[in-house]
Amino acid sequence: MSSVQHTHAPLVTEQMRAQYRDEGYFILENVLSDTELELLRGGAQFAVDRLDAEMDAKGVDRIGINARGKRYFSAMVYQQRPELRQFLFGDTMAQICRATLGDDAYLFWEQYVLKAGDPDTAFGWHQDSGYVHENHEPYLTCWIALDDVTEENGSVYLLPYSRSGIRSYIKHIPDPRVNDKVCYFGSDPGMPVVVPAGSIAVFSSVVIHRSGPNLTDRMRRVYLAQYSAEVIMSADGSEPWGSFDPFLRDGAVIA
């Protein structure tokens, strides 16, 4: 009696792997299940409330790059909402990490990036590495759309390697008005990522990108999960820079 083996197509194709290597990014559309999407959406309001409470306590409307009622960058939410771990250390992210970083991976950073409807919610051209320091290997950013993303509600715009000519860390200049760090002042508008909810833009931490303002009357919610192949240390080498929960070792999930 013969047996039938069922095989599943890989989430990340060889073409996507090549594009990540050559251009620094690829896009996965509609890859989150409804359960995963609702799980990640569940932490978004918690993220807003936590930052609003911090601003209330300090009597301010801006903390760093956060602006009350406009844009929120709420980090390490999974440490207070441990149910998020089932996604952060699940099969979807394991497949992406293996395809981009290799067989060893750590969760480096995690945050919600939330934009209310306001013309002052754009975010300047930068590399994610520009918010760390110069001495580290490029890491992985997974920009996960929790709502349908359009240019009108604040899409991310990427500059692939072939358009920027940049594949490594470059110096960033602070914008004193909004506290953004900016590294590109050219005329290329970038490639907009217009995707349905449940999609992931996967790109290297040295890919230059920006995001437009949210000009709609609804919140645009994104969940950002970042992974590295090494423990990235602080600039003085005294301590880890981010979270560094072990995720993969020799290709196997150890989280």
Coordinates of C-alpha atoms in Angstrom, one line a residue:
M1 CA 0.0 0.0 0.0
S2 CA 1.5 3.3 -1.0
S3 CA 1.4 6.3 1.3
V4 CA 0.7 9.9 0.2
Q5 CA 2.9 12.6 1.6
H6 CA 1.4 16.1 1.9
T7 CA 3.9 18.9 1.3
H8 CA 3.3 22.6 1.9
A9 CA 4.7 25.4 -0.2
P10 CA 7.3 27.4 1.8
L11 CA 6.2 30.7 3.1
V12 CA 9.3 32.4 1.8
T13 CA 10.2 31.4 -1.8
E14 CA 13.7 31.3 -3.3
Q15 CA 12.8 34.4 -5.3
M16 CA 11.9 36.3 -2.1
R17 CA 15.2 35.1 -0.5
A18 CA 17.1 36.5 -3.6
Q19 CA 15.2 39.8 -3.4
Y20 CA 16.0 40.2 0.2
R21 CA 19.7 39.6 -0.5
D22 CA 19.8 41.9 -3.6
E23 CA 17.3 44.6 -2.7
G24 CA 16.9 44.3 1.1
Y25 CA 13.2 43.4 1.3
F26 CA 10.3 41.3 0.2
I27 CA 6.5 41.4 0.9
L28 CA 4.3 38.6 2.2
E29 CA 0.6 39.4 1.5
N30 CA -2.3 37.9 3.6
V31 CA -0.1 35.5 5.6
L32 CA -1.6 36.0 9.1
S33 CA -4.6 34.0 10.1
D34 CA -7.6 35.7 11.5
T35 CA -6.6 34.4 15.0
E36 CA -3.1 35.9 14.7
L37 CA -4.5 39.2 13.4
E38 CA -6.9 39.5 16.3
L39 CA -4.2 38.5 18.8
L40 CA -1.9 41.3 17.6
R41 CA -4.7 43.8 17.4
G42 CA -5.5 43.1 21.0
G43 CA -2.3 44.7 22.2
A44 CA -2.8 48.0 20.2
Q45 CA -5.1 49.8 22.6
F46 CA -3.0 48.7 25.5
A47 CA 0.0 50.2 23.8
V48 CA -1.8 53.6 23.4
D49 CA -3.1 53.7 26.9
R50 CA 0.3 52.9 28.4
L51 CA 2.0 55.8 26.6
D52 CA -0.9 58.2 27.3
A53 CA -0.5 57.4 31.0
E54 CA 3.2 58.0 30.9
M55 CA 2.6 61.4 29.2
D56 CA 0.0 62.2 31.8
A57 CA 2.4 61.4 34.6
K58 CA 5.1 63.7 33.1
G59 CA 2.7 66.5 32.1
V60 CA 3.8 66.4 28.5
D61 CA 2.3 65.6 25.0
R62 CA 5.5 64.3 23.5
I63 CA 7.9 61.7 24.7
G64 CA 10.8 61.0 22.3
I65 CA 9.1 60.3 18.9
N66 CA 5.7 59.7 20.5
A67 CA 3.0 62.4 20.2
R68 CA -0.2 62.2 22.1
G69 CA -3.2 61.4 19.9
K70 CA -1.1 61.4 16.8
R71 CA 1.6 58.7 16.7
Y72 CA 2.7 56.0 19.1
F73 CA 5.8 53.8 19.2
S74 CA 5.1 51.5 22.2
A75 CA 7.9 49.0 22.7
M76 CA 8.2 45.6 24.5
V77 CA 4.5 45.2 24.9
Y78 CA 4.9 41.4 24.9
Q79 CA 6.6 41.6 28.3
Q80 CA 3.3 42.8 29.8
R81 CA 1.1 40.9 27.3
P82 CA 2.7 37.5 27.2
E83 CA 0.1 36.0 24.9
L84 CA 1.9 37.8 22.1
R85 CA 4.8 35.4 22.5
Q86 CA 2.8 32.7 20.6
F87 CA 3.1 34.8 17.5
L88 CA 6.6 36.3 18.0
F89 CA 8.0 32.8 18.5
G90 CA 5.6 31.0 16.2
D91 CA 6.1 29.2 12.9
T92 CA 5.4 32.2 10.6
M93 CA 8.3 34.2 12.2
A94 CA 10.5 31.2 12.4
Q95 CA 10.2 30.6 8.6
I96 CA 11.0 34.3 7.9
C97 CA 14.0 34.3 10.3
R98 CA 15.5 31.2 8.8
A99 CA 15.1 32.6 5.3
T100 CA 16.8 35.9 6.1
L101 CA 19.0 35.6 9.2
G102 CA 19.9 31.9 9.1
D103 CA 19.6 29.1 11.7
D104 CA 20.2 31.3 14.8
A105 CA 17.9 34.1 15.8
Y106 CA 17.0 36.3 18.7
L107 CA 14.0 38.6 19.3
F108 CA 15.7 41.9 19.3
W109 CA 12.9 44.4 19.6
E110 CA 9.1 44.6 19.4
Q111 CA 6.7 47.5 19.2
Y112 CA 3.4 48.8 18.0
V113 CA 3.6 51.7 15.5
L114 CA 0.2 53.4 15.6
K115 CA -0.9 56.5 13.7
A116 CA -4.1 58.4 14.3
G117 CA -5.7 60.5 11.6
D118 CA -3.6 63.6 11.7
P119 CA -1.4 65.3 9.0
D120 CA 1.5 65.5 11.6
T121 CA 2.0 61.8 11.6
A122 CA 4.6 61.3 8.9
F123 CA 7.9 59.8 9.9
G124 CA 11.2 60.8 8.3
W125 CA 13.6 58.8 6.1
H126 CA 15.7 56.5 8.3
Q127 CA 17.3 53.1 8.7
D128 CA 16.1 51.1 11.7
S129 CA 19.9 50.7 12.4
G130 CA 20.1 54.4 12.7
Y131 CA 18.2 54.2 16.1
V132 CA 20.8 51.7 17.4
H133 CA 24.5 52.5 16.7
E134 CA 27.1 51.9 14.1
N135 CA 28.7 48.7 15.3
H136 CA 26.3 45.9 14.6
E137 CA 25.3 43.5 11.9
P138 CA 22.1 44.4 10.0
Y139 CA 19.1 42.8 11.7
L140 CA 15.6 42.0 10.4
T141 CA 12.4 44.1 10.5
C142 CA 9.0 42.6 10.1
W143 CA 6.5 45.4 9.5
I144 CA 3.1 43.7 10.1
A145 CA -0.1 45.5 8.9
L146 CA -2.9 45.2 11.3
D147 CA -5.2 47.3 9.1
D148 CA -5.4 47.6 5.3
V149 CA -2.5 50.0 4.5
T150 CA -2.8 52.6 1.8
E151 CA -0.9 55.7 0.9
E152 CA -3.7 57.8 2.4
N153 CA -3.5 56.2 5.8
G154 CA 0.3 56.3 6.2
S155 CA 2.0 53.6 4.1
V156 CA 5.7 52.8 4.6
Y157 CA 7.9 53.7 1.7
L158 CA 11.1 51.7 1.0
L159 CA 14.2 52.6 -0.9
P160 CA 15.5 49.2 -2.2
Y161 CA 19.3 48.9 -2.4
S162 CA 19.3 49.5 -6.1
R163 CA 17.6 52.9 -5.6
S164 CA 19.4 54.1 -2.6
G165 CA 22.9 52.7 -3.4
I166 CA 23.2 52.0 0.4
R167 CA 23.6 48.6 2.0
S168 CA 25.2 49.6 5.4
Y169 CA 24.7 51.9 8.3
I170 CA 24.9 55.7 7.5
K171 CA 24.9 58.7 9.7
H172 CA 21.5 60.1 10.8
I173 CA 20.7 63.8 11.7
P174 CA 18.1 64.6 14.4
D175 CA 15.1 66.6 13.4
P176 CA 14.6 68.9 16.4
R177 CA 10.9 69.5 15.8
V178 CA 9.6 65.9 16.0
N179 CA 12.7 64.1 17.3
D180 CA 13.0 61.9 14.2
K181 CA 16.5 60.8 13.0
V182 CA 16.9 61.5 9.3
C183 CA 19.4 60.0 6.9
Y184 CA 18.2 60.7 3.3
F185 CA 17.4 64.1 1.7
G186 CA 17.1 63.1 -1.9
S187 CA 14.1 63.3 -4.3
D188 CA 13.2 59.6 -4.6
P189 CA 9.8 59.2 -3.0
G190 CA 10.3 55.5 -2.3
M191 CA 8.2 52.5 -3.1
P192 CA 4.9 52.5 -1.2
V193 CA 3.9 49.3 0.6
V194 CA 0.1 49.0 -0.1
V195 CA -1.1 45.8 1.4
P196 CA -4.2 44.3 3.1
A197 CA -4.3 43.6 6.8
G198 CA -2.4 40.5 7.8
S199 CA 0.5 41.2 5.4
I200 CA 4.2 41.6 6.3
A201 CA 6.8 43.8 4.8
V202 CA 10.1 42.1 5.5
F203 CA 13.2 44.3 5.2
S204 CA 16.8 44.7 6.5
S205 CA 17.6 47.2 9.2
V206 CA 19.8 49.1 6.7
V207 CA 17.0 49.7 4.2
I208 CA 16.1 53.4 4.1
H209 CA 12.4 54.0 4.6
R210 CA 9.9 56.5 5.7
S211 CA 6.1 56.6 6.3
G212 CA 3.5 59.1 5.2
P213 CA 0.9 60.8 7.4
N214 CA -2.5 59.2 8.2
L215 CA -5.0 61.5 6.4
T216 CA -8.0 59.3 7.2
D217 CA -10.3 59.4 10.2
R218 CA -9.3 55.9 11.4
M219 CA -6.2 54.6 13.3
R220 CA -3.5 52.8 11.2
R221 CA -2.0 50.0 13.2
V222 CA 1.2 48.2 12.6
Y223 CA 3.1 45.7 14.7
L224 CA 6.8 45.7 14.4
A225 CA 8.8 42.5 15.2
Q226 CA 12.6 42.7 14.9
Y227 CA 15.1 39.8 15.0
S228 CA 18.9 39.5 14.9
A229 CA 21.4 36.7 14.3
E230 CA 23.5 37.9 17.2
V231 CA 23.2 39.6 20.5
I232 CA 23.6 43.3 19.6
M233 CA 25.4 45.0 22.5
S234 CA 25.2 48.6 23.6
A235 CA 27.7 51.1 22.0
D236 CA 30.1 50.6 25.0
G237 CA 29.7 46.8 24.9
S238 CA 28.4 46.7 28.5
E239 CA 25.0 45.2 28.0
P240 CA 22.6 43.9 25.4
W241 CA 20.9 46.7 23.4
G242 CA 17.4 45.2 23.2
S243 CA 15.5 42.2 24.4
F244 CA 17.4 39.2 23.1
D245 CA 15.1 36.4 23.9
P246 CA 16.6 33.3 22.2
F247 CA 14.3 32.1 19.3
L248 CA 16.2 29.8 17.0
R249 CA 19.3 27.7 17.5
D250 CA 20.6 25.5 14.6
G251 CA 17.2 26.1 12.9
A252 CA 15.1 24.8 15.8
V253 CA 12.7 26.9 17.9
I254 CA 14.1 27.1 21.4
A255 CA 11.9 30.0 22.7

